[in-house]
Short mmCIF file of C-alpha atoms in Angstrom, two decimals:
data_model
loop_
_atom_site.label_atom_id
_atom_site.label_comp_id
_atom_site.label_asym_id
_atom_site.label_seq_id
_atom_site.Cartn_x
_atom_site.Cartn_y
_atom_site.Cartn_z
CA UNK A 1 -7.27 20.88 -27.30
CA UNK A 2 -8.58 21.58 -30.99
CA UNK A 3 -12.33 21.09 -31.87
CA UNK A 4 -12.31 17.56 -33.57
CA UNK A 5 -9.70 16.19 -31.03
CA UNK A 6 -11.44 12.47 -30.05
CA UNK A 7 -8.52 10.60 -29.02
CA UNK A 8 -5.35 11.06 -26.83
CA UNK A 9 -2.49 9.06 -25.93
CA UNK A 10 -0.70 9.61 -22.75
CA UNK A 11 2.92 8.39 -22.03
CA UNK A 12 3.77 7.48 -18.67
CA UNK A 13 1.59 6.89 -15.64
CA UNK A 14 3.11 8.60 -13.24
CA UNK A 15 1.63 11.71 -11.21
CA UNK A 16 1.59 13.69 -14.13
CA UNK A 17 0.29 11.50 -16.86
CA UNK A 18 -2.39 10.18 -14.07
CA UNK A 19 -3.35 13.66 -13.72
CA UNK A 20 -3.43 14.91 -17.67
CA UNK A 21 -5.30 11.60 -18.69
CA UNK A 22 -7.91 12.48 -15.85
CA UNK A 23 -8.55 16.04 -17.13
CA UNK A 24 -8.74 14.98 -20.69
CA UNK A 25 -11.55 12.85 -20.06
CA UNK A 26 -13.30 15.14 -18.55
CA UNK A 27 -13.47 17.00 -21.73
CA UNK A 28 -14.22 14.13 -23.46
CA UNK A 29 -11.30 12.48 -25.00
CA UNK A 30 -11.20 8.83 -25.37
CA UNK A 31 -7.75 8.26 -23.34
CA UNK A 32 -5.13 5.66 -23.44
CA UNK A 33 -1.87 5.96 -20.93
CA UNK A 34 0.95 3.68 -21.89
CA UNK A 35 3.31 2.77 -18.97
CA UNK A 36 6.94 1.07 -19.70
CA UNK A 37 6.65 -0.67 -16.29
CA UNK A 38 4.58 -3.20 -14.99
CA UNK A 39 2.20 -1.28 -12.99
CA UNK A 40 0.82 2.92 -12.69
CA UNK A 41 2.92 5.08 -10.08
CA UNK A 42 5.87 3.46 -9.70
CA UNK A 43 6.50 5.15 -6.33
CA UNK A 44 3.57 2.23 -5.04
CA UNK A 45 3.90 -1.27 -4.75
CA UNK A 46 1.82 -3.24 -6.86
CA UNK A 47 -1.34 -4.19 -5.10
CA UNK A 48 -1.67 -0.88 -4.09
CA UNK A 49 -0.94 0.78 -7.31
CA UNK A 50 -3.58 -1.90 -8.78
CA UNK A 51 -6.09 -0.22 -6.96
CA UNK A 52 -5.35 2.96 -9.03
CA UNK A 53 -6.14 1.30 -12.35
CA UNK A 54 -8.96 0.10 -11.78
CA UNK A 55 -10.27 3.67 -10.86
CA UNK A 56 -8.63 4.85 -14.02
CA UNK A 57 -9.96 1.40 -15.67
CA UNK A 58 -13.60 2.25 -14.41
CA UNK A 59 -13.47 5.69 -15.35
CA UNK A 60 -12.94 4.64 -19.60
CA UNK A 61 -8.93 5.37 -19.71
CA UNK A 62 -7.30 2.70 -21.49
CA UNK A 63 -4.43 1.22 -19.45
CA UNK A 64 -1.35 -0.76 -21.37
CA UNK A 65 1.59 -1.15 -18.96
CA UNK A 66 4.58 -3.19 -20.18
CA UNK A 67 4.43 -1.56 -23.32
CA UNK A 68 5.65 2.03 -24.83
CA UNK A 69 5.50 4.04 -27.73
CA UNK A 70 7.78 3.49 -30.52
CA UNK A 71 6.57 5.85 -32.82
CA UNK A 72 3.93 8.94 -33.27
CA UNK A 73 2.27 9.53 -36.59
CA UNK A 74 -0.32 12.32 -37.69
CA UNK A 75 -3.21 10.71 -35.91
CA UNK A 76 -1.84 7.92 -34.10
CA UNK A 77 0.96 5.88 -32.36
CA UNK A 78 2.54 2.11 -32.79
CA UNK A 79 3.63 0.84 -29.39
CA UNK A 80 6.60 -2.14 -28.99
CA UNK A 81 4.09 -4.82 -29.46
CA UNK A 82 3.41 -3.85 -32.68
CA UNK A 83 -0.06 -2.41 -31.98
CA UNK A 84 -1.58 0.99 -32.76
CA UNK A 85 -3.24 3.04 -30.88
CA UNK A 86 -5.39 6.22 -32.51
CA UNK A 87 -4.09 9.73 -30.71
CA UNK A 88 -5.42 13.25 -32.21
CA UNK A 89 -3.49 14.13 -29.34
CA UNK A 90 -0.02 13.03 -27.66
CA UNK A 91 1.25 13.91 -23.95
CA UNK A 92 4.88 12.50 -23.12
CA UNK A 93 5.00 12.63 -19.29
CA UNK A 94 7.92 10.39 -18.87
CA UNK A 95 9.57 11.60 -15.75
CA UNK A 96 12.54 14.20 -15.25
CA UNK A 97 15.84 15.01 -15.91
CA UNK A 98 17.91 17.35 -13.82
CA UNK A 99 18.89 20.34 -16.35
CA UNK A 100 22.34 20.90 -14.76
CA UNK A 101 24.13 21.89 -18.32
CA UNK A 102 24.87 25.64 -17.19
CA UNK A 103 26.08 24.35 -13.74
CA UNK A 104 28.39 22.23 -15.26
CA UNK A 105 29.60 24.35 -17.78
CA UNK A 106 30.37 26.87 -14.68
CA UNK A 107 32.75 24.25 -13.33
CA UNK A 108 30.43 23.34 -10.51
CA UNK A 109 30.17 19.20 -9.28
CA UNK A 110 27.50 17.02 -10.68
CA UNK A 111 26.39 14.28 -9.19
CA UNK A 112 26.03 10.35 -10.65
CA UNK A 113 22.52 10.98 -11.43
CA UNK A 114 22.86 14.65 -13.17
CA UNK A 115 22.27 17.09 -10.11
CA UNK A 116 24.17 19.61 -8.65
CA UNK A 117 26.07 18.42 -5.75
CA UNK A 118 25.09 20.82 -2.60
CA UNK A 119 26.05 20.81 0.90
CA UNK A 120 23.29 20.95 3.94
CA UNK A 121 23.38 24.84 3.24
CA UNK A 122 22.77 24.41 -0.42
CA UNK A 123 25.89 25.85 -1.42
CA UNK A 124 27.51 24.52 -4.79
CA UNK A 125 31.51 23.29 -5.20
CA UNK A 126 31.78 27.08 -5.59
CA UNK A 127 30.68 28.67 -2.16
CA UNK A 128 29.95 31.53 -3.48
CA UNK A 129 27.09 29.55 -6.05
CA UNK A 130 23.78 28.42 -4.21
CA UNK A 131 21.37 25.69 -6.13
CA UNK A 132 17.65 24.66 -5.05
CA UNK A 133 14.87 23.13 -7.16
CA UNK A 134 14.55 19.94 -9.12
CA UNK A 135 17.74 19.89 -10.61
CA UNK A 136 19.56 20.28 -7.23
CA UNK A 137 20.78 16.72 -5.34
CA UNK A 138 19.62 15.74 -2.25
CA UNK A 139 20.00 13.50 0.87
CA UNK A 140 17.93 10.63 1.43
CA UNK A 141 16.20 10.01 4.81
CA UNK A 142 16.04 6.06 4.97
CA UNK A 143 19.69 5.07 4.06
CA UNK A 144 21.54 9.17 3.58
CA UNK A 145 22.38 8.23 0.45
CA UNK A 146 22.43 11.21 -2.83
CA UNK A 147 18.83 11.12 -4.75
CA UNK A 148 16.93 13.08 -7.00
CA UNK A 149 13.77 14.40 -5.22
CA UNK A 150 11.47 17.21 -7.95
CA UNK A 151 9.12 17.92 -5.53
CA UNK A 152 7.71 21.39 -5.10
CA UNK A 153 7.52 21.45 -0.89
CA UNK A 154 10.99 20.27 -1.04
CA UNK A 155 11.97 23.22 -3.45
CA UNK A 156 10.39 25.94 -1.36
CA UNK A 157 11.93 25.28 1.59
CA UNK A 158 15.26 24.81 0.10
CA UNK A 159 14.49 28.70 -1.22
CA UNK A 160 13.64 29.81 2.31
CA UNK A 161 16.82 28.29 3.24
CA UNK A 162 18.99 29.97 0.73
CA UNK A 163 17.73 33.30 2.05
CA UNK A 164 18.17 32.49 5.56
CA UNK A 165 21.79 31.83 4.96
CA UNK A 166 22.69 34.68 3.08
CA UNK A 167 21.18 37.00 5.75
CA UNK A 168 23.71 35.11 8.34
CA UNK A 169 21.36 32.64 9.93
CA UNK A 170 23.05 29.42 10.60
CA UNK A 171 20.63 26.80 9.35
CA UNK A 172 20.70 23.80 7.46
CA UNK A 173 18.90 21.49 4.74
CA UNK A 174 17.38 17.84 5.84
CA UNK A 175 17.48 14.25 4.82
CA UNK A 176 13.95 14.36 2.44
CA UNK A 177 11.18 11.41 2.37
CA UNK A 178 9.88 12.47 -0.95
CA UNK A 179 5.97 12.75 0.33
CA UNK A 180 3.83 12.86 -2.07
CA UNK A 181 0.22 12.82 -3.28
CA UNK A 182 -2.50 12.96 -5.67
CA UNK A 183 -5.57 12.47 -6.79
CA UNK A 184 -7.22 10.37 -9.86
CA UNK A 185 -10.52 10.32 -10.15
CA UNK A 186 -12.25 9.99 -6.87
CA UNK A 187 -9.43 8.42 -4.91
CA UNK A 188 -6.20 9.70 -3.23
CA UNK A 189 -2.38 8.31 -3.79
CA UNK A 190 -0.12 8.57 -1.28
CA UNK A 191 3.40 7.55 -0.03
CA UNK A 192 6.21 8.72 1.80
CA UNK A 193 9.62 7.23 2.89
CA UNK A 194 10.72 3.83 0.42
CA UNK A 195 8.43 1.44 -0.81
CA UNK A 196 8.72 -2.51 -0.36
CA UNK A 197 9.69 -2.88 -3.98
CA UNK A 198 13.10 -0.36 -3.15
CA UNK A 199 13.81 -2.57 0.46
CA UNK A 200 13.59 -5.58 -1.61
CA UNK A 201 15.80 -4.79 -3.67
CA UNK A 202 18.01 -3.52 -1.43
CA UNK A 203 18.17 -6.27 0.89
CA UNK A 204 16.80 -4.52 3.72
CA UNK A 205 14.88 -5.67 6.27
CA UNK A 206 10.94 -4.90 6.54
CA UNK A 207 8.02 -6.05 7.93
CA UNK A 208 4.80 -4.61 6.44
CA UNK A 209 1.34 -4.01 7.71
CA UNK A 210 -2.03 -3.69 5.91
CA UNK A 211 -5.08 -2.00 6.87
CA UNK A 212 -8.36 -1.13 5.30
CA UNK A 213 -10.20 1.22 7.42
CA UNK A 214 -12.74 4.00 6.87
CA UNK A 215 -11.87 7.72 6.81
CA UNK A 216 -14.08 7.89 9.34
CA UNK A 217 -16.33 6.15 11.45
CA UNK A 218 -18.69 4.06 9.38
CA UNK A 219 -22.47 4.46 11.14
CA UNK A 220 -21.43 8.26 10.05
CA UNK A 221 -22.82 8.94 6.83
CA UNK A 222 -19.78 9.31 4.06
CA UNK A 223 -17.23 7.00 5.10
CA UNK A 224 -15.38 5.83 2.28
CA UNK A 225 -12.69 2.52 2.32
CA UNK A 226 -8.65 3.41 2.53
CA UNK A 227 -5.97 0.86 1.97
CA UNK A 228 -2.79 1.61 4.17
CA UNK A 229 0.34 -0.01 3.96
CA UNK A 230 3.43 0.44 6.33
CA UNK A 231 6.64 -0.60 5.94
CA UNK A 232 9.26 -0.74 9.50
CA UNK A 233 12.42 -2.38 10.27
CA UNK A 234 11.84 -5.49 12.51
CA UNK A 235 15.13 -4.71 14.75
CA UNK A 236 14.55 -0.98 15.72
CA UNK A 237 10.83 -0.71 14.53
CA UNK A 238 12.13 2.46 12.52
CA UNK A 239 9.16 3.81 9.86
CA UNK A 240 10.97 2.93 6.41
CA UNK A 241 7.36 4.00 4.42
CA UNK A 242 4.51 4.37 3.96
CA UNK A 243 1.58 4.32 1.23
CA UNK A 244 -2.38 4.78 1.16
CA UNK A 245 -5.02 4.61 -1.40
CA UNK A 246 -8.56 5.73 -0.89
CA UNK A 247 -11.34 7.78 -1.25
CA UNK A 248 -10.74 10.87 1.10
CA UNK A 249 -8.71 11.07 4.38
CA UNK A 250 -5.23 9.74 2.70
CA UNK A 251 -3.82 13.08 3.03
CA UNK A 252 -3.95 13.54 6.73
CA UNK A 253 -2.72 9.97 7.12
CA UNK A 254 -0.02 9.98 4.91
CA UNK A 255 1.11 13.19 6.55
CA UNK A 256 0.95 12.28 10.30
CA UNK A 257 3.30 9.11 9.29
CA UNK A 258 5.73 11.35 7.41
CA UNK A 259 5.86 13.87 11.02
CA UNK A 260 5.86 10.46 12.73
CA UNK A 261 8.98 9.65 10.33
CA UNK A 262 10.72 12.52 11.10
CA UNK A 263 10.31 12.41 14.86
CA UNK A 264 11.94 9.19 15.19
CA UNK A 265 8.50 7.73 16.22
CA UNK A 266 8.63 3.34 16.26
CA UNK A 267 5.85 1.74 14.34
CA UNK A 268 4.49 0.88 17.45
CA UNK A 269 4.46 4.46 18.96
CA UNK A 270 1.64 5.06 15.99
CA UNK A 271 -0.82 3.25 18.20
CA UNK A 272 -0.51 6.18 21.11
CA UNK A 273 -0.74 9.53 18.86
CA UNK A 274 -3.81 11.47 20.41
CA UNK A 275 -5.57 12.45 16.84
CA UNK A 276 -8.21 14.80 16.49
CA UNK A 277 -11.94 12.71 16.97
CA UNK A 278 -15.20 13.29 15.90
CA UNK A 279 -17.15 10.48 13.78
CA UNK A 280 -17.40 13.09 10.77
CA UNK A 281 -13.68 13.43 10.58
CA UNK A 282 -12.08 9.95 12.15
CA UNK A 283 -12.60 7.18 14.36
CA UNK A 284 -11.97 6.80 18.07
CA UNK A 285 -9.26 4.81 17.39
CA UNK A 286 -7.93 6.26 14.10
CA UNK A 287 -6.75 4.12 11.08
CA UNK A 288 -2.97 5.71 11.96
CA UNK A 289 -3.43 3.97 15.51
CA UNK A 290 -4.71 0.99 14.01
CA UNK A 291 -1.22 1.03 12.01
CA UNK A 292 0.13 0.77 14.97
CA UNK A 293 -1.26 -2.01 16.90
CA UNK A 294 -0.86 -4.26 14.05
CA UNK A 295 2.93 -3.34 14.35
CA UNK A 296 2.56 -3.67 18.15
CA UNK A 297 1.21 -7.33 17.35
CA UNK A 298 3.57 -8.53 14.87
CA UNK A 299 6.77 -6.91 17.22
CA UNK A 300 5.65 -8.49 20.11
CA UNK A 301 4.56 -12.06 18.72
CA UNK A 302 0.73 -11.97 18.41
CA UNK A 303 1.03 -12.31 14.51
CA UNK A 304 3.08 -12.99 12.25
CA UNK A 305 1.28 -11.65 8.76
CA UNK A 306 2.45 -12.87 5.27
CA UNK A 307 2.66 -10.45 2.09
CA UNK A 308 0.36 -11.33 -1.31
CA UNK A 309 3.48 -12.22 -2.79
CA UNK A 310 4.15 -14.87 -0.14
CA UNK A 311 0.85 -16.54 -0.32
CA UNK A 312 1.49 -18.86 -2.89
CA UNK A 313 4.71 -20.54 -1.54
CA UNK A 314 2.71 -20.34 2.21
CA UNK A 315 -0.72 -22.38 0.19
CA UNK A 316 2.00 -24.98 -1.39
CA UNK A 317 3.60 -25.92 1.95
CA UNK A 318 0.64 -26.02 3.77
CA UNK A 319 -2.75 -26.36 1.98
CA UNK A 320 -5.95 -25.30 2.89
CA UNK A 321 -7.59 -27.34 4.78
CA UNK A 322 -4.42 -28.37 7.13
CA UNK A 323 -4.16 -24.34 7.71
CA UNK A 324 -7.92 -24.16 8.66
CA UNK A 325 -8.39 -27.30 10.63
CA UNK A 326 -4.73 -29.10 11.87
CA UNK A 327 -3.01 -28.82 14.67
CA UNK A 328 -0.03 -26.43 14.92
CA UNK A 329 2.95 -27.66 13.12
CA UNK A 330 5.89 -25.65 13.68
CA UNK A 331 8.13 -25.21 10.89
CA UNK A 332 11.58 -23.03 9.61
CA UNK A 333 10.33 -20.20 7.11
CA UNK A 334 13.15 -18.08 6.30
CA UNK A 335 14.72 -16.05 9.26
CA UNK A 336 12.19 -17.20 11.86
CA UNK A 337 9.55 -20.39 12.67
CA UNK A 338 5.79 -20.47 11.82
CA UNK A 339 2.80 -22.22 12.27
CA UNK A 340 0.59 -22.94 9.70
CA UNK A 341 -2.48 -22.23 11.26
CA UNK A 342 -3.15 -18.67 9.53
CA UNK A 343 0.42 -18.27 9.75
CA UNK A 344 0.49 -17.23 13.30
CA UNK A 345 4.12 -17.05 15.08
CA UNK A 346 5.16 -20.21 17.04
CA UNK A 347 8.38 -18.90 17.17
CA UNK A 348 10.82 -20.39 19.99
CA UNK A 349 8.46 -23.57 19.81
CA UNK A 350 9.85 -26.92 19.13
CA UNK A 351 9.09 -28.66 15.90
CA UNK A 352 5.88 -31.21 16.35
CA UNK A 353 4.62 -33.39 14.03
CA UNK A 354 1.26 -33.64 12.95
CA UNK A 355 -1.02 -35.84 14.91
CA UNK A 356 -3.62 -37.39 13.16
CA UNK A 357 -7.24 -36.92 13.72
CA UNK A 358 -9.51 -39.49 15.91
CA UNK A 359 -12.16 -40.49 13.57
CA UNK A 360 -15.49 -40.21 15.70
CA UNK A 361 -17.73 -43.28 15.98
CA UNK A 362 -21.07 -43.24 14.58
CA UNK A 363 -22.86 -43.24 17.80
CA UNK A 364 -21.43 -39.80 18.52
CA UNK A 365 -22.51 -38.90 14.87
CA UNK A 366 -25.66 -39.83 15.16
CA UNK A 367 -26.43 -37.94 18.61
CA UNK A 368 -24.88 -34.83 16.73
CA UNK A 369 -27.50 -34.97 14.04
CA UNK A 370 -30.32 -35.80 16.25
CA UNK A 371 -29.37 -33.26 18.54
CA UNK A 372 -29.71 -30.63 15.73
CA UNK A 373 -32.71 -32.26 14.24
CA UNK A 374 -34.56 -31.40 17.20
CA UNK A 375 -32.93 -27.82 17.58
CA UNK A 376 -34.37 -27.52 14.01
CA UNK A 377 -38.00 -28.35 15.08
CA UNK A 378 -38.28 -27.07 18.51
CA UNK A 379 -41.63 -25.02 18.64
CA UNK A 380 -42.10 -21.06 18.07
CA UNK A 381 -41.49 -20.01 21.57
CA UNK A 382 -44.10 -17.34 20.66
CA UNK A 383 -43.72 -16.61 16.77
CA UNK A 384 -45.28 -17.04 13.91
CA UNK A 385 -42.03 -18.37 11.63
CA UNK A 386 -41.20 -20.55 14.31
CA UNK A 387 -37.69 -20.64 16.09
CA UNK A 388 -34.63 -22.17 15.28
CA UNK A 389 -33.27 -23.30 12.06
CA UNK A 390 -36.59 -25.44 10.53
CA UNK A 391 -36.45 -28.32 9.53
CA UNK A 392 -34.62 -28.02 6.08
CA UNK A 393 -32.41 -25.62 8.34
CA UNK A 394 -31.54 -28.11 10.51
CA UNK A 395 -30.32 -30.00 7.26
CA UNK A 396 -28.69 -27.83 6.07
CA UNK A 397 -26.64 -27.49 9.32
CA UNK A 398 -26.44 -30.90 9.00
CA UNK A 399 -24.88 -31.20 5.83
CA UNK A 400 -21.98 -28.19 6.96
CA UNK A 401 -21.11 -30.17 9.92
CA UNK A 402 -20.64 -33.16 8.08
CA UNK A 403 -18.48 -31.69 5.36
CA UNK A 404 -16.44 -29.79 8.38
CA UNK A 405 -16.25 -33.08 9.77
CA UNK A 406 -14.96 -35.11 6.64
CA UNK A 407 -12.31 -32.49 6.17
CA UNK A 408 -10.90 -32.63 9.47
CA UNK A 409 -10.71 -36.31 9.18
CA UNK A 410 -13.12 -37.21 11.76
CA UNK A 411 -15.49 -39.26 9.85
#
C-alpha cells in the first residue's frame, strides 16, 4: 500500500476478500467489497452469512452484493449498475481455478470442472504421475460425487499420503467435507459438510436446527453469543452440515461436528458427546449437545421447527393470533401434518376443525376485574412501596387481560 492510498475496492466476499478488506481497514483504507451473489461467503446460508455483514457493515466496509465490477480505471471502478465506486487500490479475490494446463498437456485425465482426475492413492491416469493440492479432484463426503476442494488441511494430508505410498504403505485418500473457517472482525465463520442452499437445490432431504448459545456459560465473565445451524437427513439422522457464526468458540464447535461427521455419529448422538467443562471454556451442557437435543426433539415428535424462509407461507395460513390463542387445527403441510399452534407436530392426528370460542358473560368479567382490583390494593404486608401491582397496576393488568380476552374471542 502506497502513501496517499485512501480508498480500496475489493472483489469478491469470500474468505479471502473478507480477510484483505479486514486488514486494509486496519490501515486505514476506506473499503468497499463487491459480491456478484446475493449474500458474503457463499459457503453460508443467508441468515447466517447476514450476520457477517453486518460485522463488516459495523466495522465501515462498504458492502454491494448483487453487483460486480465492470471496469477499473486509474483511481476508480464502474460496477453493472452503472455506479462508481473510488479505488486507489483494487484486490480481485474471485475464487479459483484449478491450473491443470501442464497435466493435460502430459496426457493425464481432467475432470468436468478442470482438476486432475486421481484415484484414492492420488495417482494420475498415468500411475506412475501423483497430483495433490488445489488443482487436484476430489471425492465428496455427502453424496461421493467429484468436487473441487482448495483447502490447505486437505492438501497436506494428501502430501503425507503421496509419501506414504511411495515408501510401500498401503493407504488411501478420503471422501472431504471441505471444513473451513475464518475470522472477520471480531467474529468467527464456520461450516463444514453442504449447506441448506446446496440440499435445496439438490432435492435432498434436511431438517435443520438453530441454536444461539454462549461460548460459555453466561454468569462467567466473557461469554459472547454463537449462532449454530445443523443440517441432518430426517430418515437416517445422518449430519449433512453444519455452520456457526460468533464471537469465539466456533472453532471447537465446528470441529467436533466435522469428527462427529466422520464417525458416522446421528444428529441425535450430538446430545451424548462428553465435552470438556469448565464455565470459562463451555457449559455443562455444551451448545454441540444442545444441537443435539433439538434434533432429538424434532426426530422423535416434540417439535416440529419451521425455517425463516417458511415463515411467511406458515403467517398466511395461519395468522397470528389463531397460532397464539386457537385450538389445535391439524392440517397437511408438505410431506407431513402440523398444528398451528407454534407449529408444533400433530402428526398422525386427525384433521379437527376449529371450535369457536365461548364468549364469557359479564358477570364472570366483572369478578375478574374486581378480583384484580383488590390484588392491586391489598396492603404492604410490611413495605414501604406497598405489595402487589397498585392501583394503576392493577389497571394496567386490567387492560392486558381484556385485550387477551377480545382476541381470543371471549368477550
Amino acid at each position: 500500500i502506497h502513501p496517499g492510498m485512501r480508498t480500496a475496492v475489493v472483489i469478491g466476499g469470500g474468505f479471502i476478500g473478507l480477510e484483505v478488506a479486514e486488514n486494509l481497514v486496519h490501515r486505514g483504507l476506506d473499503v468497499t467489497i463487491v459480491e456478484f451473489a446475493d449474500q458474503l461467503l457463499a459457503p453460508l446460508d443467508p441468515e447466517m452469512a447476514m450476520l457477517i455483514e453486518r460485522e463488516v457493515v459495523d466495522n465501515g466496509v462498504t458492502v454491494l452484493v448483487n453487483n460486480q465490477v465492470v471496469a477499473i480505471g486509474d483511481r476508480d471502478v464502474t460496477l453493472a449498475d452503472g455506479s462508481t465506486r473510488s479505488a486507489d487500490l483494487v484486490v480481485a479475490s474471485i475464487g479459483v481455478r484449478p491450473e491443470a494446463s501442464l497435466a493435460a498437456s502430459a496426457g493425464l485425465t481432467i475432470g468436468e470442472r478442470g482438476g486432475i482426475v486421481v484415484d484414492d492413492q492420488q495417482r494420475t491416469s498415468d500411475p506412475n504421475i501423483f497430483a495433490v493440492g488445489d488443482a487436484v479432484q476430489k471425492i465428496d463426503a455427502i453424496d461421493g460425487a467429484p468436487t473441487m476442494v482448495p483447502l490447505a488441511n486437505v492438501a497436506n494430508r494428501h502430501g503425507r499420503l503421496v509419501a506414504d505410498v511411495i515408501v510401500g504403505r498401503d493407504v488411501r485418500s478420503k471422501p472431504v467435507q471441505a471444513t473451513a473457517i475464518v475470522g472477520v472482525f471480531r467474529l468467527q465463520a464456520a461450516a463444514t459438510g453442504w449447506n441448506e442452499k446446496r440440499l435445496r437445490a439438490t432435492g435432498r432431504p434436511y431438517r435443520a436446527v438453530h441454536t444461539h448459545p454462549a461460548s460459555h456459560a453466561r454468569y462467567y465473565p466473557g461469554a459472547q453469543d454463537m449462532s449454530l445451524k445443523l443440517l441432518f437427513d430426517p430418515e437416517t439422522e445422518q449430519i449433512l452440515g453444519a455452520q456457526g457464526v460468533g464471537g469465539e468458540g466456533i472453532d471447537k464447535r465446528i470441529d467436533v461436528i466435522a469428527t462427529a461427521m466422520k464417525s458416522g455419529l446421528r444428529a441425535s448422538d450430538l446430545a451424548d458427546l462428553e465435552l470438556a467443562y469448565a464455565p470459562q471454556f463451555g457449559s455443562a451442557k455444551d451448545p454441540i449437545n444442545m444441537l443435539g437435543f433439538v434434533a432429538e426433539n424434532i426426530q422423535t415428535g416434540l417439535n416440529n421447527p419451521i425455517q425463516w424462509h417458511e415463515a411467511q407461507a406458515y403467517l398466511d395460513a395461519f395468522p397470528l393470533h389463531a397460532v397464539l390463542f386457537a385450538p389445535c387445527r391439524c392440517v397437511t403441510r408438505g410431506a407431513g401434518t402440523l398444528c398451528p399452534r407454534l407449529a408444533f407436530s400433530c402428526i398422525g392426528a386427525a384433521p379437527a376443525p376449529m371450535r369457536k370460542a365461548q364468549p364469557m358473560s359479564l358477570g364472570t368479567i366483572l369478578l375478574v376485574i374486581l378480583i384484580l382490583v383488590l390484588i392491586g390494593a391489598l396492603p404492604n404486608w410490611g413495605y414501604s412501596s406497598g405489595w402487589g401491582y397498585g392501583p394503576s397496576g392493577a389497571v394496567g393488568v386490567i387492560v392486558v387481560i381484556l385485550l387477551i380476552l377480545v382476541l381470543m374471542g371471549r368477550v
